[in-house]
XYZ file of C-alpha atoms in Angstrom:
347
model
C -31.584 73.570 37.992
C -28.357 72.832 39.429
C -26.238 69.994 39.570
C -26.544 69.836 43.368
C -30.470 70.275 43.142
C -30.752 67.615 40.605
C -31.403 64.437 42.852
C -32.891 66.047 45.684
C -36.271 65.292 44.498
C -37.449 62.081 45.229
C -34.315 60.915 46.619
C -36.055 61.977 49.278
C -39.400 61.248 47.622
C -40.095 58.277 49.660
C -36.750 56.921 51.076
C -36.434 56.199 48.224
C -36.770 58.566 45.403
C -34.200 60.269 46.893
C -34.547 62.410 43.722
C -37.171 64.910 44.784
C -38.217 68.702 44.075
C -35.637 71.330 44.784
C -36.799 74.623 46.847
C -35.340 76.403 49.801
C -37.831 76.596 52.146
C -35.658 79.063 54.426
C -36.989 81.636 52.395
C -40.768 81.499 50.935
C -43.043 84.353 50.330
C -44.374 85.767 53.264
C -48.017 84.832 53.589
C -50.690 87.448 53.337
C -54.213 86.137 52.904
C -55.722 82.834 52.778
C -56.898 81.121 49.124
C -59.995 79.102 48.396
C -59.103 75.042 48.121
C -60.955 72.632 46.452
C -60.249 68.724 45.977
C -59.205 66.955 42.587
C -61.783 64.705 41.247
C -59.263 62.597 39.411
C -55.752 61.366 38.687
C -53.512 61.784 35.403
C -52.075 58.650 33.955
C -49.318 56.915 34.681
C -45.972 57.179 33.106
C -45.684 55.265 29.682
C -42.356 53.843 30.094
C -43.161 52.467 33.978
C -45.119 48.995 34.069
C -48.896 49.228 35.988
C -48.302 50.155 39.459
C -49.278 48.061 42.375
C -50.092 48.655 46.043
C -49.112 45.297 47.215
C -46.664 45.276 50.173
C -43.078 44.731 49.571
C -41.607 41.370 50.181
C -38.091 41.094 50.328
C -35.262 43.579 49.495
C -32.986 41.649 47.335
C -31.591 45.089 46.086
C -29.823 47.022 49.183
C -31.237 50.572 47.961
C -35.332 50.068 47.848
C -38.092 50.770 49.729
C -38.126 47.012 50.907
C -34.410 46.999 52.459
C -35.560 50.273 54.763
C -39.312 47.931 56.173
C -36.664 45.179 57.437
C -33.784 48.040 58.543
C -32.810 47.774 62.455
C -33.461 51.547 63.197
C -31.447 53.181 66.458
C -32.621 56.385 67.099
C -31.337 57.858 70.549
C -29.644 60.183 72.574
C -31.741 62.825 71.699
C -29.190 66.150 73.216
C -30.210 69.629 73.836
C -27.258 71.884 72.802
C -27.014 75.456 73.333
C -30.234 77.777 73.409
C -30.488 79.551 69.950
C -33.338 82.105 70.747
C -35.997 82.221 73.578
C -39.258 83.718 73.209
C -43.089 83.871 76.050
C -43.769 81.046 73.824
C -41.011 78.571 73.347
C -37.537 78.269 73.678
C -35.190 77.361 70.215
C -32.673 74.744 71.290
C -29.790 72.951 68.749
C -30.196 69.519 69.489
C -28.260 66.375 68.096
C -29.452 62.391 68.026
C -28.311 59.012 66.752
C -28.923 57.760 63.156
C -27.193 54.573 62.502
C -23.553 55.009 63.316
C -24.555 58.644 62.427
C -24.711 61.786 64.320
C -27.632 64.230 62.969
C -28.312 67.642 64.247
C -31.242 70.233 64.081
C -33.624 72.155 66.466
C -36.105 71.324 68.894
C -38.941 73.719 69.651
C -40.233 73.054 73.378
C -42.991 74.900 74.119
C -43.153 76.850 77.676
C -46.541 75.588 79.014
C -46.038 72.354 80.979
C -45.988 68.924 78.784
C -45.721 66.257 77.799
C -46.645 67.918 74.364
C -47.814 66.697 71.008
C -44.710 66.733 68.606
C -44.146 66.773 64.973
C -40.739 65.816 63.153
C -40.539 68.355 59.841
C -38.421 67.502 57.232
C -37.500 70.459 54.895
C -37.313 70.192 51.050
C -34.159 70.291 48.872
C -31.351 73.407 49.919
C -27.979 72.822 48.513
C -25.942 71.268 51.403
C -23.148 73.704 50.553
C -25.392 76.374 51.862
C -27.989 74.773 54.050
C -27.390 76.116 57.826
C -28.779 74.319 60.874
C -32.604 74.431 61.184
C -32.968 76.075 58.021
C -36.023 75.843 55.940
C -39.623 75.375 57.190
C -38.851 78.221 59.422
C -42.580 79.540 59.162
C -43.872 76.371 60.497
C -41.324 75.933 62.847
C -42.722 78.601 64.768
C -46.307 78.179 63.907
C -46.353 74.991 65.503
C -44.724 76.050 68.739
C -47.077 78.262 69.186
C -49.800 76.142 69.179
C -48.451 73.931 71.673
C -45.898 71.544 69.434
C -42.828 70.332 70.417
C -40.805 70.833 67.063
C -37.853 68.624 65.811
C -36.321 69.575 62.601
C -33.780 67.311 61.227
C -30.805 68.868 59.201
C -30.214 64.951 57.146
C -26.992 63.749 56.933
C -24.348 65.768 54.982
C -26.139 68.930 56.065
C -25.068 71.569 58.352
C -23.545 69.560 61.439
C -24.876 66.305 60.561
C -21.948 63.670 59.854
C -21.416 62.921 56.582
C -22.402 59.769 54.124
C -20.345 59.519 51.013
C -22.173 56.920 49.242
C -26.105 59.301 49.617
C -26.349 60.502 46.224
C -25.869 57.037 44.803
C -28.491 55.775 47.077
C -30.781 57.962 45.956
C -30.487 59.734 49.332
C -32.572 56.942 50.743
C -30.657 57.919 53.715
C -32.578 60.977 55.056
C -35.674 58.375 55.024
C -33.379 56.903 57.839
C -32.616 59.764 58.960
C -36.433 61.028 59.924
C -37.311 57.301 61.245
C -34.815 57.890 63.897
C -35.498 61.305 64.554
C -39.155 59.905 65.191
C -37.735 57.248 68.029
C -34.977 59.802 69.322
C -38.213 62.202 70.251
C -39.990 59.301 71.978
C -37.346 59.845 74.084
C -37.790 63.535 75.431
C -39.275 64.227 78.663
C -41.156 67.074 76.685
C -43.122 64.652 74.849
C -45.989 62.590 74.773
C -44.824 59.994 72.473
C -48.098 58.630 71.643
C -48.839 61.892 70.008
C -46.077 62.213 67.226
C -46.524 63.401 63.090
C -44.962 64.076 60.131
C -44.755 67.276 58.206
C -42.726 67.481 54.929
C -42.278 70.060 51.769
C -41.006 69.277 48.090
C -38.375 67.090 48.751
C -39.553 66.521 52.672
C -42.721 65.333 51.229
C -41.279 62.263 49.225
C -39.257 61.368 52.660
C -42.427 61.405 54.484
C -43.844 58.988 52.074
C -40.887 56.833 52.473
C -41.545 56.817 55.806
C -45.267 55.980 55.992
C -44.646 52.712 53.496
C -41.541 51.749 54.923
C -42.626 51.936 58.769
C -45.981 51.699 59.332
C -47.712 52.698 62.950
C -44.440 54.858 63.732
C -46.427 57.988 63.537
C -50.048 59.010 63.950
C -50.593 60.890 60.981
C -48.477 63.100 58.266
C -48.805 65.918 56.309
C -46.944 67.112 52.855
C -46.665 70.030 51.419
C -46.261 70.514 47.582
C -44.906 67.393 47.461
C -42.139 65.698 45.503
C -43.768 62.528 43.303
C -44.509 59.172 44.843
C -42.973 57.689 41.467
C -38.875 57.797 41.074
C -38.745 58.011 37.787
C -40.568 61.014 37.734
C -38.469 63.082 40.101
C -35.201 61.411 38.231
C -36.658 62.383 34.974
C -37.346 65.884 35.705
C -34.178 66.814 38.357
C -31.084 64.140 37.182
C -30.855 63.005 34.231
C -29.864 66.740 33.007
C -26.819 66.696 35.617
C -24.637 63.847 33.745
C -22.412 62.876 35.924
C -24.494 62.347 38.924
C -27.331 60.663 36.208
C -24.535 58.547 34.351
C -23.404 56.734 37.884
C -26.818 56.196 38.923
C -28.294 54.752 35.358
C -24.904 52.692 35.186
C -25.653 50.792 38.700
C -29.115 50.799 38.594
C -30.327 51.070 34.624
C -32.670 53.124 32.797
C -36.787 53.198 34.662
C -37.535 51.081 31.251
C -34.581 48.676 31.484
C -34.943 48.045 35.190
C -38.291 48.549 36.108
C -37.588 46.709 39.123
C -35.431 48.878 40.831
C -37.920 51.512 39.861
C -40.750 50.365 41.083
C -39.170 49.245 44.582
C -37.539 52.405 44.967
C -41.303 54.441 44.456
C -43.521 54.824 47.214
C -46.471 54.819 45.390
C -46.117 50.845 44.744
C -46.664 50.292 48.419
C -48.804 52.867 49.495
C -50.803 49.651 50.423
C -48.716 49.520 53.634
C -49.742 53.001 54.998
C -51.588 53.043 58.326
C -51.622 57.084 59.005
C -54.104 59.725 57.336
C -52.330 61.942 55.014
C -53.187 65.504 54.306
C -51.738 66.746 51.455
C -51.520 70.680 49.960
C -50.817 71.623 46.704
C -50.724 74.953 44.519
C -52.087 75.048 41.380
C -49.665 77.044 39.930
C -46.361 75.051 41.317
C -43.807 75.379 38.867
C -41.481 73.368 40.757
C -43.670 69.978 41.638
C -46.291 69.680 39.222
C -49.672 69.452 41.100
C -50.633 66.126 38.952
C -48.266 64.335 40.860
C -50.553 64.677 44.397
C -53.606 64.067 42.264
C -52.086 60.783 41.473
C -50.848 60.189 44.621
C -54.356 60.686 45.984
C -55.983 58.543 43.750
C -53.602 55.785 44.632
C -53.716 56.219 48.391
C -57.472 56.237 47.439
C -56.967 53.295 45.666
C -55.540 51.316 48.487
C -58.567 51.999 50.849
C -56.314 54.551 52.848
C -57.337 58.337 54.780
C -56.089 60.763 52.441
C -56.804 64.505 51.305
C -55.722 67.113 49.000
C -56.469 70.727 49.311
C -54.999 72.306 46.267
C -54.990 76.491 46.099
C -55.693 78.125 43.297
C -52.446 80.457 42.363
C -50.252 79.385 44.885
C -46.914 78.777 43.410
C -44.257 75.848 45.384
C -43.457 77.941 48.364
C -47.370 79.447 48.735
C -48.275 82.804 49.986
C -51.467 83.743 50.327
C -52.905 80.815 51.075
C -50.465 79.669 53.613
C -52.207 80.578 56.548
C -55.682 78.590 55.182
C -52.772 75.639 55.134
C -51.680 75.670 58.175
C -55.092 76.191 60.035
C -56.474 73.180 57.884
C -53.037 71.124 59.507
C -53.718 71.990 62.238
C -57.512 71.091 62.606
C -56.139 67.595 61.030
C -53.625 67.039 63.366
C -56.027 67.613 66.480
C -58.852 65.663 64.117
C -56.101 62.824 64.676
C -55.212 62.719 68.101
C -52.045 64.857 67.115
């Protein structure tokens, strides 16, 4: 894995994690046919080295980067701007759009559908592309126009550092807890379009997308009505730094020398993990997973189930036998079971 792929996992996992699973989603297999599905029955243990994991709400942020600091953050997104028209189809029209994030400016592209609104609208947050490469509105590009055909208005962000997004020095150190920002605001920016109905707003995330989504179910509660992940990142930071950084040294020695090792400074850890306050989540969660992802192991939704589970909240895993991180076959099954879900939901 590269040294630019290594904390993309859950960096984004969660706000916080912003160490997450690396894959570009601008270029999956193309589906073909759907796969059977079936639901775990359990959850693998935890990780040795972390201390017994909790769903109790956070409580204060005394540590700037955590989960905690982004429930308390003053969030600004605005001045949602349709740019130039990228491609126009019977169906929808492809705009470049731009919108407020902090003192930030992030772009991406908005999907409006033709048919009068105000529409249902989903924000999608793509999983890990190296920024070097990543173009605007790449990645998710299947679902992108999936959606809009069935009515969505689409919004997907670019993150900061990415294609024209301004840039934040200081988001690998933070674990990239920053793109958790990032979709938060994109979620308030869209309230804001005269093509939406913005009581009728969701989440859809991939890999990396998927641990930002779960950031931003703990950290803001009620903001959307429901979310949905795809192969998703883990809920626990230590796994995605474990797996992605600590092979790229210099990234993993600055990180480990601010924060400490998951065993020295469980603290951090844990209030940096998403699956500590899963507690806090308000939204039903769909989640899909291959069973043959090579890239996010499929144990980490099973445990994520069980703990949302745990916690008394709506969740459910379809997992597909052979699909690998991207999915193929099955991806059509996927996207009609989001779909169902999102209308189940009021979406």
């Amino acid at each position: 894995m590269s040294r630019r792929m290594a904390w993309a996992g859950v960096v984004a996992l969660m706000t916080t994690a912003a160490i997450a699973c690396t894959n570009d989603d601008a270029a999956p297999p193309a589906p073909t046919s759907s796969a059977t599905s079936r639901t775990p029955s359990a959850a693998p243990p935890t990780t040795p080295t972390m201390p017994p994991r909790s769903t109790a709400s956070p409580v204060t942020a005394p540590e700037p980067v955590s989960l905690q600091a982004l429930t308390t953050k003053k969030y600004n997104g605005s001045d949602l701007r349709l740019g130039r028209v990228l491609a126009r189809n019977p169906a929808y029209t492809r705009y470049h759009v731009t919108y407020r994030s902090a003192t930030l400016t992030i772009s991406g592209i908005l999907n409006v559908p033709s048919a009068p609104g105000p529409h249902p609208a989903l924000v999608l947050n793509h999983g890990y592309i190296d920024p070097d490469v990543y173009t605007n509105g790449r990645g998710l590009m299947r679902e992108q126009d999936y959606l809009a055909r069935r009515g969505y208005v689409v919004l997907h962000t670019d993150y900061r550092n990415h294609a024209e997004s301004s840039k934040d020095s200081s988001s690998e150190l933070n674990l990239r807890l920053g793109y958790t920002e990032d979709v938060v605001n994109a979620v308030l920016a869209l309230r804001t379009s005269q093509y939406v109905d913005p009581s009728r707003i969701a989440l859809l995330g991939r890999s990396m997308g998927g641990g930002i989504t779960y950031n931003v179910l703990v950290t803001q509660p009620g903001l959307v009505k429901a979310a949905v992940v795809f192969a998703p990142v883990s809920s626990d930071a230590a796994d995605n730094f474990n797996r992605w950084t600590r092979p790229d040294r210099p990234i993993a020695t600055q990180i480990l020398r601010k924060y400490g090792e998951p065993a020295a400074n469980p603290s951090f850890w844990r209030n940096v993990s998403a699956v500590n306050f899963f507690g806090r989540v308000t939204e039903p969660v769909l989640i899909h997973h291959g069973e043959s992802d090579s890239t996010c192991p499929i144990a980490w939704s099973r445990e994520s189930l069980a703990a949302l589970k745990a916690a008394g909240k709506d969740a459910t895993l379809f997992t597909y036998p052979g699909e690998e991180h991207a999915f193929g076959p099955a991806w059509p099954t996927s996207m009609a079971r989001t779909v169902s879900f999102l209308k189940q939901h009021g979406v």
